[in-house]
PDB file of C-alpha atoms in Angstrom:
ATOM      1  CA  MET A   1     267.049 189.566  75.749  1.00  0.00           C
ATOM      2  CA  VAL A   2     263.201 189.832  78.083  1.00  0.00           C
ATOM      3  CA  SER A   3     261.198 189.662  74.792  1.00  0.00           C
ATOM      4  CA  GLY A   4     261.178 186.308  72.961  1.00  0.00           C
ATOM      5  CA  ALA A   5     260.330 187.477  69.635  1.00  0.00           C
ATOM      6  CA  ASN A   6     262.042 190.931  69.361  1.00  0.00           C
ATOM      7  CA  ASP A   7     265.881 191.147  69.389  1.00  0.00           C
ATOM      8  CA  SER A   8     268.028 193.740  70.553  1.00  0.00           C
ATOM      9  CA  GLN A   9     266.957 196.342  68.812  1.00  0.00           C
ATOM     10  CA  THR A  10     263.650 196.830  70.611  1.00  0.00           C
ATOM     11  CA  PRO A  11     262.536 200.236  70.687  1.00  0.00           C
ATOM     12  CA  ALA A  12     263.171 201.656  73.880  1.00  0.00           C
ATOM     13  CA  ILE A  13     259.171 203.152  73.734  1.00  0.00           C
ATOM     14  CA  VAL A  14     258.032 199.498  72.948  1.00  0.00           C
ATOM     15  CA  SER A  15     259.776 198.215  75.751  1.00  0.00           C
ATOM     16  CA  LEU A  16     258.470 200.777  78.015  1.00  0.00           C
ATOM     17  CA  ALA A  17     254.787 200.487  76.498  1.00  0.00           C
ATOM     18  CA  ALA A  18     254.597 196.297  76.823  1.00  0.00           C
ATOM     19  CA  GLY A  19     256.128 196.433  80.304  1.00  0.00           C
ATOM     20  CA  GLY A  20     252.658 199.195  81.282  1.00  0.00           C
ATOM     21  CA  VAL A  21     250.690 196.914  79.402  1.00  0.00           C
ATOM     22  CA  ALA A  22     252.104 193.545  80.994  1.00  0.00           C
ATOM     23  CA  GLY A  23     252.300 195.343  84.665  1.00  0.00           C
ATOM     24  CA  GLY A  24     248.437 196.571  84.612  1.00  0.00           C
ATOM     25  CA  ILE A  25     247.243 193.034  83.382  1.00  0.00           C
ATOM     26  CA  GLU A  26     249.336 191.038  85.617  1.00  0.00           C
ATOM     27  CA  ALA A  27     248.227 193.516  88.876  1.00  0.00           C
ATOM     28  CA  PHE A  28     244.669 193.199  88.081  1.00  0.00           C
ATOM     29  CA  THR A  29     244.443 189.752  87.513  1.00  0.00           C
ATOM     30  CA  SER A  30     246.221 188.537  90.735  1.00  0.00           C
ATOM     31  CA  TYR A  31     245.124 191.101  93.266  1.00  0.00           C
ATOM     32  CA  PRO A  32     243.294 189.449  95.554  1.00  0.00           C
ATOM     33  CA  LEU A  33     246.292 187.188  96.378  1.00  0.00           C
ATOM     34  CA  GLU A  34     248.309 190.133  96.980  1.00  0.00           C
ATOM     35  CA  PHE A  35     245.570 191.697  99.245  1.00  0.00           C
ATOM     36  CA  ALA A  36     245.343 188.497 101.238  1.00  0.00           C
ATOM     37  CA  LYS A  37     249.098 188.482 101.788  1.00  0.00           C
ATOM     38  CA  THR A  38     249.127 192.454 102.739  1.00  0.00           C
ATOM     39  CA  ARG A  39     246.333 191.532 105.500  1.00  0.00           C
ATOM     40  CA  VAL A  40     248.386 188.719 106.940  1.00  0.00           C
ATOM     41  CA  GLN A  41     251.833 190.842 107.098  1.00  0.00           C
ATOM     42  CA  LEU A  42     250.322 193.892 108.880  1.00  0.00           C
ATOM     43  CA  ARG A  43     249.759 193.593 112.975  1.00  0.00           C
ATOM     44  CA  SER A  44     246.971 191.775 113.853  1.00  0.00           C
ATOM     45  CA  GLN A  45     244.590 192.182 117.343  1.00  0.00           C
ATOM     46  CA  LYS A  46     246.551 189.943 120.035  1.00  0.00           C
ATOM     47  CA  GLY A  47     244.841 186.194 120.284  1.00  0.00           C
ATOM     48  CA  ILE A  48     243.551 185.990 116.983  1.00  0.00           C
ATOM     49  CA  PRO A  49     244.992 183.340 114.578  1.00  0.00           C
ATOM     50  CA  THR A  50     246.119 185.168 111.199  1.00  0.00           C
ATOM     51  CA  PRO A  51     245.058 182.016 108.535  1.00  0.00           C
ATOM     52  CA  ARG A  52     247.783 181.207 106.428  1.00  0.00           C
ATOM     53  CA  ASN A  53     245.218 180.056 103.487  1.00  0.00           C
ATOM     54  CA  PRO A  54     245.466 182.667 100.741  1.00  0.00           C
ATOM     55  CA  PHE A  55     241.820 181.458  99.708  1.00  0.00           C
ATOM     56  CA  LEU A  56     240.347 181.393 103.357  1.00  0.00           C
ATOM     57  CA  VAL A  57     241.360 185.049 103.903  1.00  0.00           C
ATOM     58  CA  VAL A  58     239.890 186.060 100.949  1.00  0.00           C
ATOM     59  CA  THR A  59     236.699 183.838 101.900  1.00  0.00           C
ATOM     60  CA  GLN A  60     236.583 185.640 105.049  1.00  0.00           C
ATOM     61  CA  VAL A  61     236.616 189.339 103.812  1.00  0.00           C
ATOM     62  CA  TYR A  62     234.375 188.544 101.143  1.00  0.00           C
ATOM     63  CA  LYS A  63     231.908 187.135 103.634  1.00  0.00           C
ATOM     64  CA  THR A  64     232.419 189.967 105.961  1.00  0.00           C
ATOM     65  CA  GLU A  65     233.166 193.111 103.741  1.00  0.00           C
ATOM     66  CA  GLY A  66     231.691 191.995 100.218  1.00  0.00           C
ATOM     67  CA  VAL A  67     233.865 191.465  97.286  1.00  0.00           C
ATOM     68  CA  ARG A  68     234.350 195.141  96.710  1.00  0.00           C
ATOM     69  CA  ALA A  69     236.774 194.945  99.730  1.00  0.00           C
ATOM     70  CA  LEU A  70     239.063 192.291  97.652  1.00  0.00           C
ATOM     71  CA  TYR A  71     240.135 195.185  95.456  1.00  0.00           C
ATOM     72  CA  LYS A  72     240.653 197.882  97.775  1.00  0.00           C
ATOM     73  CA  GLY A  73     243.668 199.667  96.905  1.00  0.00           C
ATOM     74  CA  CYS A  74     243.946 197.817  93.104  1.00  0.00           C
ATOM     75  CA  GLY A  75     243.698 201.397  91.586  1.00  0.00           C
ATOM     76  CA  ALA A  76     246.734 202.378  93.101  1.00  0.00           C
ATOM     77  CA  LEU A  77     248.567 198.856  92.449  1.00  0.00           C
ATOM     78  CA  VAL A  78     247.628 198.862  88.983  1.00  0.00           C
ATOM     79  CA  VAL A  79     248.934 202.565  88.365  1.00  0.00           C
ATOM     80  CA  GLY A  80     251.680 201.668  90.057  1.00  0.00           C
ATOM     81  CA  SER A  81     252.430 198.506  88.527  1.00  0.00           C
ATOM     82  CA  ILE A  82     252.352 200.438  84.912  1.00  0.00           C
ATOM     83  CA  GLY A  83     254.652 202.616  85.688  1.00  0.00           C
ATOM     84  CA  LYS A  84     257.112 200.218  87.796  1.00  0.00           C
ATOM     85  CA  ASP A  85     256.976 197.452  85.152  1.00  0.00           C
ATOM     86  CA  GLY A  86     256.976 199.865  81.948  1.00  0.00           C
ATOM     87  CA  VAL A  87     260.122 201.476  83.484  1.00  0.00           C
ATOM     88  CA  ARG A  88     261.822 198.012  84.581  1.00  0.00           C
ATOM     89  CA  PHE A  89     261.389 196.601  81.607  1.00  0.00           C
ATOM     90  CA  LEU A  90     262.384 199.895  79.569  1.00  0.00           C
ATOM     91  CA  PHE A  91     265.605 199.860  81.892  1.00  0.00           C
ATOM     92  CA  PHE A  92     266.381 196.019  81.843  1.00  0.00           C
ATOM     93  CA  ASP A  93     266.044 195.938  77.918  1.00  0.00           C
ATOM     94  CA  GLN A  94     268.529 199.339  77.833  1.00  0.00           C
ATOM     95  CA  ILE A  95     271.047 198.073  80.294  1.00  0.00           C
ATOM     96  CA  LYS A  96     271.125 194.650  78.660  1.00  0.00           C
ATOM     97  CA  GLN A  97     272.114 196.219  75.331  1.00  0.00           C
ATOM     98  CA  ALA A  98     274.796 197.971  76.765  1.00  0.00           C
ATOM     99  CA  PHE A  99     276.464 195.648  78.473  1.00  0.00           C
ATOM    100  CA  ALA A 100     275.230 191.942  75.996  1.00  0.00           C
ATOM    101  CA  ASP A 101     278.002 190.105  74.541  1.00  0.00           C
ATOM    102  CA  PRO A 102     278.353 191.546  70.995  1.00  0.00           C
ATOM    103  CA  GLU A 103     278.690 187.998  69.469  1.00  0.00           C
ATOM    104  CA  THR A 104     276.034 186.155  70.978  1.00  0.00           C
ATOM    105  CA  GLY A 105     273.791 188.674  72.389  1.00  0.00           C
ATOM    106  CA  THR A 106     273.311 187.389  75.729  1.00  0.00           C
ATOM    107  CA  LEU A 107     274.787 188.392  79.433  1.00  0.00           C
ATOM    108  CA  SER A 108     276.361 186.539  81.970  1.00  0.00           C
ATOM    109  CA  PRO A 109     274.177 185.751  84.750  1.00  0.00           C
ATOM    110  CA  LEU A 110     275.926 187.817  86.903  1.00  0.00           C
ATOM    111  CA  ARG A 111     275.117 190.870  84.507  1.00  0.00           C
ATOM    112  CA  ASN A 112     271.310 189.470  84.367  1.00  0.00           C
ATOM    113  CA  LEU A 113     271.013 190.274  87.950  1.00  0.00           C
ATOM    114  CA  ALA A 114     273.187 193.384  88.149  1.00  0.00           C
ATOM    115  CA  ALA A 115     271.003 194.804  85.645  1.00  0.00           C
ATOM    116  CA  GLY A 116     267.567 193.602  87.030  1.00  0.00           C
ATOM    117  CA  MET A 117     268.448 195.120  90.276  1.00  0.00           C
ATOM    118  CA  THR A 118     269.441 198.534  88.366  1.00  0.00           C
ATOM    119  CA  ALA A 119     265.769 198.756  86.700  1.00  0.00           C
ATOM    120  CA  GLY A 120     264.183 197.638  90.325  1.00  0.00           C
ATOM    121  CA  VAL A 121     265.685 200.637  92.085  1.00  0.00           C
ATOM    122  CA  VAL A 122     264.663 203.228  88.970  1.00  0.00           C
ATOM    123  CA  ALA A 123     261.172 201.504  89.248  1.00  0.00           C
ATOM    124  CA  SER A 124     261.150 201.699  93.611  1.00  0.00           C
ATOM    125  CA  ILE A 125     261.475 205.599  92.950  1.00  0.00           C
ATOM    126  CA  ALA A 126     259.702 206.309  89.837  1.00  0.00           C
ATOM    127  CA  ALA A 127     256.508 204.731  90.717  1.00  0.00           C
ATOM    128  CA  VAL A 128     256.633 201.660  93.299  1.00  0.00           C
ATOM    129  CA  THR A 129     257.031 203.240  96.704  1.00  0.00           C
ATOM    130  CA  PRO A 130     254.362 205.929  96.535  1.00  0.00           C
ATOM    131  CA  SER A 131     251.637 203.332  95.007  1.00  0.00           C
ATOM    132  CA  GLU A 132     252.522 200.530  97.245  1.00  0.00           C
ATOM    133  CA  ARG A 133     252.801 202.889 100.470  1.00  0.00           C
ATOM    134  CA  ILE A 134     248.882 204.053  98.794  1.00  0.00           C
ATOM    135  CA  LYS A 135     247.652 200.439  98.274  1.00  0.00           C
ATOM    136  CA  THR A 136     248.788 199.261 102.173  1.00  0.00           C
ATOM    137  CA  ALA A 137     247.350 202.255 103.824  1.00  0.00           C
ATOM    138  CA  LEU A 138     243.888 201.854 102.150  1.00  0.00           C
ATOM    139  CA  ILE A 139     243.944 197.743 102.917  1.00  0.00           C
ATOM    140  CA  ASP A 140     245.440 198.516 106.493  1.00  0.00           C
ATOM    141  CA  ASP A 141     242.678 201.586 106.797  1.00  0.00           C
ATOM    142  CA  ALA A 142     239.566 199.203 105.483  1.00  0.00           C
ATOM    143  CA  ARG A 143     239.875 197.199 108.646  1.00  0.00           C
ATOM    144  CA  THR A 144     240.530 199.738 111.247  1.00  0.00           C
ATOM    145  CA  GLU A 145     239.554 203.290 111.275  1.00  0.00           C
ATOM    146  CA  ARG A 146     238.450 203.496 107.853  1.00  0.00           C
ATOM    147  CA  ARG A 147     239.562 207.311 107.199  1.00  0.00           C
ATOM    148  CA  PHE A 148     240.103 206.850 103.379  1.00  0.00           C
ATOM    149  CA  ARG A 149     237.645 206.994 100.958  1.00  0.00           C
ATOM    150  CA  SER A 150     239.545 206.125  97.784  1.00  0.00           C
ATOM    151  CA  GLY A 151     242.911 206.041  96.818  1.00  0.00           C
ATOM    152  CA  LEU A 152     242.881 209.772  95.617  1.00  0.00           C
ATOM    153  CA  HIS A 153     241.514 210.996  99.146  1.00  0.00           C
ATOM    154  CA  ALA A 154     244.057 208.515 100.815  1.00  0.00           C
ATOM    155  CA  THR A 155     246.918 210.397  98.887  1.00  0.00           C
ATOM    156  CA  SER A 156     245.769 213.573 100.128  1.00  0.00           C
ATOM    157  CA  VAL A 157     245.072 212.759 103.616  1.00  0.00           C
ATOM    158  CA  ILE A 158     248.859 211.482 103.641  1.00  0.00           C
ATOM    159  CA  TRP A 159     250.152 214.398 101.824  1.00  0.00           C
ATOM    160  CA  LYS A 160     248.571 216.981 104.584  1.00  0.00           C
ATOM    161  CA  GLU A 161     249.870 214.910 107.244  1.00  0.00           C
ATOM    162  CA  HIS A 162     253.198 213.816 106.108  1.00  0.00           C
ATOM    163  CA  GLY A 163     254.565 215.778 103.109  1.00  0.00           C
ATOM    164  CA  ILE A 164     255.750 213.592 100.205  1.00  0.00           C
ATOM    165  CA  MET A 165     257.882 211.576 102.618  1.00  0.00           C
ATOM    166  CA  GLY A 166     254.867 210.106 103.892  1.00  0.00           C
ATOM    167  CA  LEU A 167     254.166 208.860  99.972  1.00  0.00           C
ATOM    168  CA  TYR A 168     257.844 207.348 100.295  1.00  0.00           C
ATOM    169  CA  ARG A 169     257.015 206.010 103.847  1.00  0.00           C
ATOM    170  CA  GLY A 170     258.967 202.578 103.684  1.00  0.00           C
ATOM    171  CA  PHE A 171     261.514 203.559 100.787  1.00  0.00           C
ATOM    172  CA  ALA A 172     264.271 201.707 102.290  1.00  0.00           C
ATOM    173  CA  GLY A 173     262.320 198.477 102.418  1.00  0.00           C
ATOM    174  CA  THR A 174     260.550 198.851  99.221  1.00  0.00           C
ATOM    175  CA  THR A 175     263.799 199.667  97.243  1.00  0.00           C
ATOM    176  CA  LEU A 176     265.915 196.603  98.790  1.00  0.00           C
ATOM    177  CA  LYS A 177     262.758 194.567  97.893  1.00  0.00           C
ATOM    178  CA  GLN A 178     262.167 195.751  94.225  1.00  0.00           C
ATOM    179  CA  ALA A 179     266.109 195.903  93.488  1.00  0.00           C
ATOM    180  CA  SER A 180     266.190 192.369  94.877  1.00  0.00           C
ATOM    181  CA  ALA A 181     263.047 191.421  93.192  1.00  0.00           C
ATOM    182  CA  THR A 182     263.854 192.628  89.879  1.00  0.00           C
ATOM    183  CA  ALA A 183     267.176 191.252  89.598  1.00  0.00           C
ATOM    184  CA  PHE A 184     266.049 187.490  90.893  1.00  0.00           C
ATOM    185  CA  ARG A 185     262.976 187.893  88.618  1.00  0.00           C
ATOM    186  CA  MET A 186     264.255 189.043  85.659  1.00  0.00           C
ATOM    187  CA  GLY A 187     267.930 187.936  85.673  1.00  0.00           C
ATOM    188  CA  THR A 188     266.268 184.330  86.443  1.00  0.00           C
ATOM    189  CA  TYR A 189     263.849 184.574  83.338  1.00  0.00           C
ATOM    190  CA  ASN A 190     266.342 185.731  81.146  1.00  0.00           C
ATOM    191  CA  ILE A 191     269.061 183.374  82.041  1.00  0.00           C
ATOM    192  CA  LEU A 192     266.228 180.475  81.296  1.00  0.00           C
ATOM    193  CA  LYS A 193     265.711 181.848  78.079  1.00  0.00           C
ATOM    194  CA  ASP A 194     269.343 182.322  77.132  1.00  0.00           C
ATOM    195  CA  PHE A 195     269.716 178.335  78.201  1.00  0.00           C
ATOM    196  CA  GLU A 196     266.604 177.746  75.976  1.00  0.00           C
ATOM    197  CA  THR A 197     267.752 179.759  73.110  1.00  0.00           C
ATOM    198  CA  LYS A 198     271.042 177.888  72.945  1.00  0.00           C
ATOM    199  CA  ARG A 199     269.272 174.792  72.688  1.00  0.00           C
ATOM    200  CA  ASN A 200     267.017 175.688  70.035  1.00  0.00           C
ATOM    201  CA  ILE A 201     263.942 175.237  72.950  1.00  0.00           C
ATOM    202  CA  GLU A 202     260.756 176.983  70.987  1.00  0.00           C
ATOM    203  CA  GLN A 203     259.851 180.633  72.991  1.00  0.00           C
ATOM    204  CA  ASN A 204     256.484 180.301  72.970  1.00  0.00           C
ATOM    205  CA  THR A 205     253.040 181.188  75.297  1.00  0.00           C
ATOM    206  CA  LEU A 206     253.570 178.125  77.351  1.00  0.00           C
ATOM    207  CA  THR A 207     257.240 178.463  77.810  1.00  0.00           C
ATOM    208  CA  ASN A 208     256.833 182.015  78.716  1.00  0.00           C
ATOM    209  CA  PHE A 209     254.541 181.255  81.159  1.00  0.00           C
ATOM    210  CA  ALA A 210     256.441 178.603  82.722  1.00  0.00           C
ATOM    211  CA  ASN A 211     259.937 180.377  82.870  1.00  0.00           C
ATOM    212  CA  GLY A 212     258.034 183.634  84.614  1.00  0.00           C
ATOM    213  CA  SER A 213     256.462 181.180  86.916  1.00  0.00           C
ATOM    214  CA  VAL A 214     259.898 179.924  88.009  1.00  0.00           C
ATOM    215  CA  ALA A 215     261.455 183.393  88.154  1.00  0.00           C
ATOM    216  CA  GLY A 216     258.575 183.785  90.713  1.00  0.00           C
ATOM    217  CA  VAL A 217     259.184 181.332  92.899  1.00  0.00           C
ATOM    218  CA  VAL A 218     262.899 182.329  93.008  1.00  0.00           C
ATOM    219  CA  THR A 219     261.944 186.061  93.682  1.00  0.00           C
ATOM    220  CA  THR A 220     259.640 185.026  96.583  1.00  0.00           C
ATOM    221  CA  LEU A 221     261.893 183.015  98.448  1.00  0.00           C
ATOM    222  CA  CYS A 222     264.876 185.103  98.539  1.00  0.00           C
ATOM    223  CA  THR A 223     262.979 188.549  98.887  1.00  0.00           C
ATOM    224  CA  GLN A 224     260.140 187.730 101.464  1.00  0.00           C
ATOM    225  CA  PRO A 225     261.915 189.447 104.533  1.00  0.00           C
ATOM    226  CA  PHE A 226     261.855 192.811 102.435  1.00  0.00           C
ATOM    227  CA  ASP A 227     258.327 192.803 101.592  1.00  0.00           C
ATOM    228  CA  VAL A 228     257.172 192.493 105.061  1.00  0.00           C
ATOM    229  CA  ILE A 229     259.196 194.823 105.958  1.00  0.00           C
ATOM    230  CA  LYS A 230     257.674 196.950 103.436  1.00  0.00           C
ATOM    231  CA  THR A 231     254.199 196.209 104.515  1.00  0.00           C
ATOM    232  CA  ARG A 232     254.727 197.209 108.326  1.00  0.00           C
ATOM    233  CA  SER A 233     256.464 200.257 106.782  1.00  0.00           C
ATOM    234  CA  GLN A 234     253.348 201.680 105.071  1.00  0.00           C
ATOM    235  CA  SER A 235     250.653 200.529 107.197  1.00  0.00           C
ATOM    236  CA  ALA A 236     248.167 203.328 107.707  1.00  0.00           C
ATOM    237  CA  HIS A 237     250.029 205.475 110.396  1.00  0.00           C
ATOM    238  CA  GLY A 238     253.402 204.359 108.687  1.00  0.00           C
ATOM    239  CA  ALA A 239     256.528 203.109 110.630  1.00  0.00           C
ATOM    240  CA  SER A 240     260.155 203.393 110.115  1.00  0.00           C
ATOM    241  CA  THR A 241     262.282 200.652 108.743  1.00  0.00           C
ATOM    242  CA  VAL A 242     263.763 200.204 111.893  1.00  0.00           C
ATOM    243  CA  GLU A 243     260.169 200.096 113.887  1.00  0.00           C
ATOM    244  CA  ALA A 244     259.076 197.935 111.141  1.00  0.00           C
ATOM    245  CA  ILE A 245     262.028 195.342 111.884  1.00  0.00           C
ATOM    246  CA  LYS A 246     261.287 195.452 115.912  1.00  0.00           C
ATOM    247  CA  SER A 247     257.581 195.039 115.390  1.00  0.00           C
ATOM    248  CA  VAL A 248     258.062 191.551 113.259  1.00  0.00           C
ATOM    249  CA  LEU A 249     260.702 190.382 115.972  1.00  0.00           C
ATOM    250  CA  LEU A 250     258.459 191.377 118.637  1.00  0.00           C
ATOM    251  CA  ASP A 251     255.472 189.668 116.852  1.00  0.00           C
ATOM    252  CA  TYR A 252     257.018 186.533 115.414  1.00  0.00           C
ATOM    253  CA  GLY A 253     260.632 185.960 115.829  1.00  0.00           C
ATOM    254  CA  ILE A 254     262.831 185.671 112.916  1.00  0.00           C
ATOM    255  CA  ARG A 255     260.081 183.659 111.407  1.00  0.00           C
ATOM    256  CA  GLY A 256     257.638 186.559 110.519  1.00  0.00           C
ATOM    257  CA  PHE A 257     260.205 187.616 108.098  1.00  0.00           C
ATOM    258  CA  TRP A 258     258.665 184.957 105.836  1.00  0.00           C
ATOM    259  CA  LYS A 259     255.000 185.747 106.756  1.00  0.00           C
ATOM    260  CA  GLY A 260     252.734 185.541 103.718  1.00  0.00           C
ATOM    261  CA  THR A 261     255.314 183.602 101.976  1.00  0.00           C
ATOM    262  CA  THR A 262     252.944 180.602 100.898  1.00  0.00           C
ATOM    263  CA  MET A 263     250.271 183.890  99.911  1.00  0.00           C
ATOM    264  CA  ARG A 264     253.077 185.739  97.930  1.00  0.00           C
ATOM    265  CA  LEU A 265     253.999 181.954  96.235  1.00  0.00           C
ATOM    266  CA  GLY A 266     250.894 181.667  94.997  1.00  0.00           C
ATOM    267  CA  ARG A 267     250.311 185.263  93.525  1.00  0.00           C
ATOM    268  CA  THR A 268     254.123 185.622  92.343  1.00  0.00           C
ATOM    269  CA  VAL A 269     253.836 181.867  90.038  1.00  0.00           C
ATOM    270  CA  PHE A 270     250.599 183.148  88.976  1.00  0.00           C
ATOM    271  CA  SER A 271     251.652 186.472  88.140  1.00  0.00           C
ATOM    272  CA  GLY A 272     255.365 185.843  87.057  1.00  0.00           C
ATOM    273  CA  GLY A 273     253.672 183.674  84.467  1.00  0.00           C
ATOM    274  CA  ILE A 274     251.248 186.133  83.579  1.00  0.00           C
ATOM    275  CA  LEU A 275     253.630 189.394  83.387  1.00  0.00           C
ATOM    276  CA  PHE A 276     256.113 187.825  80.860  1.00  0.00           C
ATOM    277  CA  THR A 277     253.649 186.194  78.934  1.00  0.00           C
ATOM    278  CA  SER A 278     251.905 189.508  78.446  1.00  0.00           C
ATOM    279  CA  TYR A 279     254.961 191.472  77.826  1.00  0.00           C
ATOM    280  CA  GLU A 280     255.832 189.018  74.940  1.00  0.00           C
ATOM    281  CA  ALA A 281     252.352 189.396  73.874  1.00  0.00           C
ATOM    282  CA  ALA A 282     252.304 193.306  74.427  1.00  0.00           C
ATOM    283  CA  VAL A 283     255.606 193.819  71.858  1.00  0.00           C
ATOM    284  CA  LYS A 284     254.475 191.518  69.118  1.00  0.00           C
ATOM    285  CA  VAL A 285     251.612 193.639  68.819  1.00  0.00           C
ATOM    286  CA  ILE A 286     253.368 196.959  69.388  1.00  0.00           C
ATOM    287  CA  HIS A 287     256.355 196.584  67.200  1.00  0.00           C
ATOM    288  CA  PRO A 288     254.716 196.062  64.257  1.00  0.00           C
ATOM    289  CA  LEU A 289     252.708 199.267  65.018  1.00  0.00           C
ATOM    290  CA  TYR A 290     255.720 201.554  65.961  1.00  0.00           C
ATOM    291  CA  SER A 291     257.579 200.230  63.361  1.00  0.00           C
ATOM    292  CA  GLY A 292     254.839 200.580  60.866  1.00  0.00           C
ATOM    293  CA  LEU A 293     254.224 204.172  62.140  1.00  0.00           C
ATOM    294  CA  THR A 294     257.968 205.365  62.505  1.00  0.00           C
ATOM    295  CA  HIS A 295     258.371 204.370  58.313  1.00  0.00           C
ATOM    296  CA  THR A 296     255.300 206.248  57.701  1.00  0.00           C
ATOM    297  CA  VAL A 297     256.481 209.502  59.633  1.00  0.00           C
ATOM    298  CA  ARG A 298     260.146 209.278  57.726  1.00  0.00           C
ATOM    299  CA  ALA A 299     258.558 208.731  54.401  1.00  0.00           C
ATOM    300  CA  GLU A 300     256.471 211.799  54.882  1.00  0.00           C
ATOM    301  CA  ALA A 301     259.367 213.782  56.054  1.00  0.00           C
ATOM    302  CA  SER A 302     261.203 213.094  53.265  1.00  0.00           C
TER     303      SER A 302
END
């Protein structure tokens, strides 16, 4: 299972709530690195080199634009992450319960990846694509035209100019990224957990953080091209998936599809540890509360 302390009987509402809490915490705490990665992946002016060091990007933006600029688009990402991680933990837990071995309660590595991929597609449709579109447009707009005053204003402008399809710009790239990223992140994490459980390795905060960090590294290296394409598609003015791919090849060649890898690695190692550790902790708090509330309601009803 995803959760260390809980078992296969984790209620769906607990998975949803704990995933949402974990997603919000992870998005907010790691946002400056996400900001730096997105800035690097967007098209830059000719002749102006782009720093590879995420801390250098953050420092430069802080000096020239202030600390508020580093959190431009953060609200959209936090809201999207609450929905995204709530949905993907919910679906992943439910899929795992449906396909788990009845005797051991575990899944094969292939089924782990398939469960994660399915959860990623659902999350992309339900929350990720529109929230990522707004976040990326805000970051891009802040360095160029500065048309958008806030996340709500950006949503309103994009809706008026392009309709709902404008909010789902980059859907193909985002869905490919989410499906593969969730498959690798959730799959790797659970493969590690199953391996440790069979060998009676204690599941504590340190173990959860380490497993989440390893899952983050695997995820980043395997899915970076999709992330670059998604970012290019979701710039302030938007672009089709084909146009995004062409622009990356034109600017940097094949190596451009791994643009921002170092920055994303820094974030995913950090955020992967935070995400799963927060999820495990949230389940430990929410599950007893939910069980107690359910028991009280049933007692009163009887």
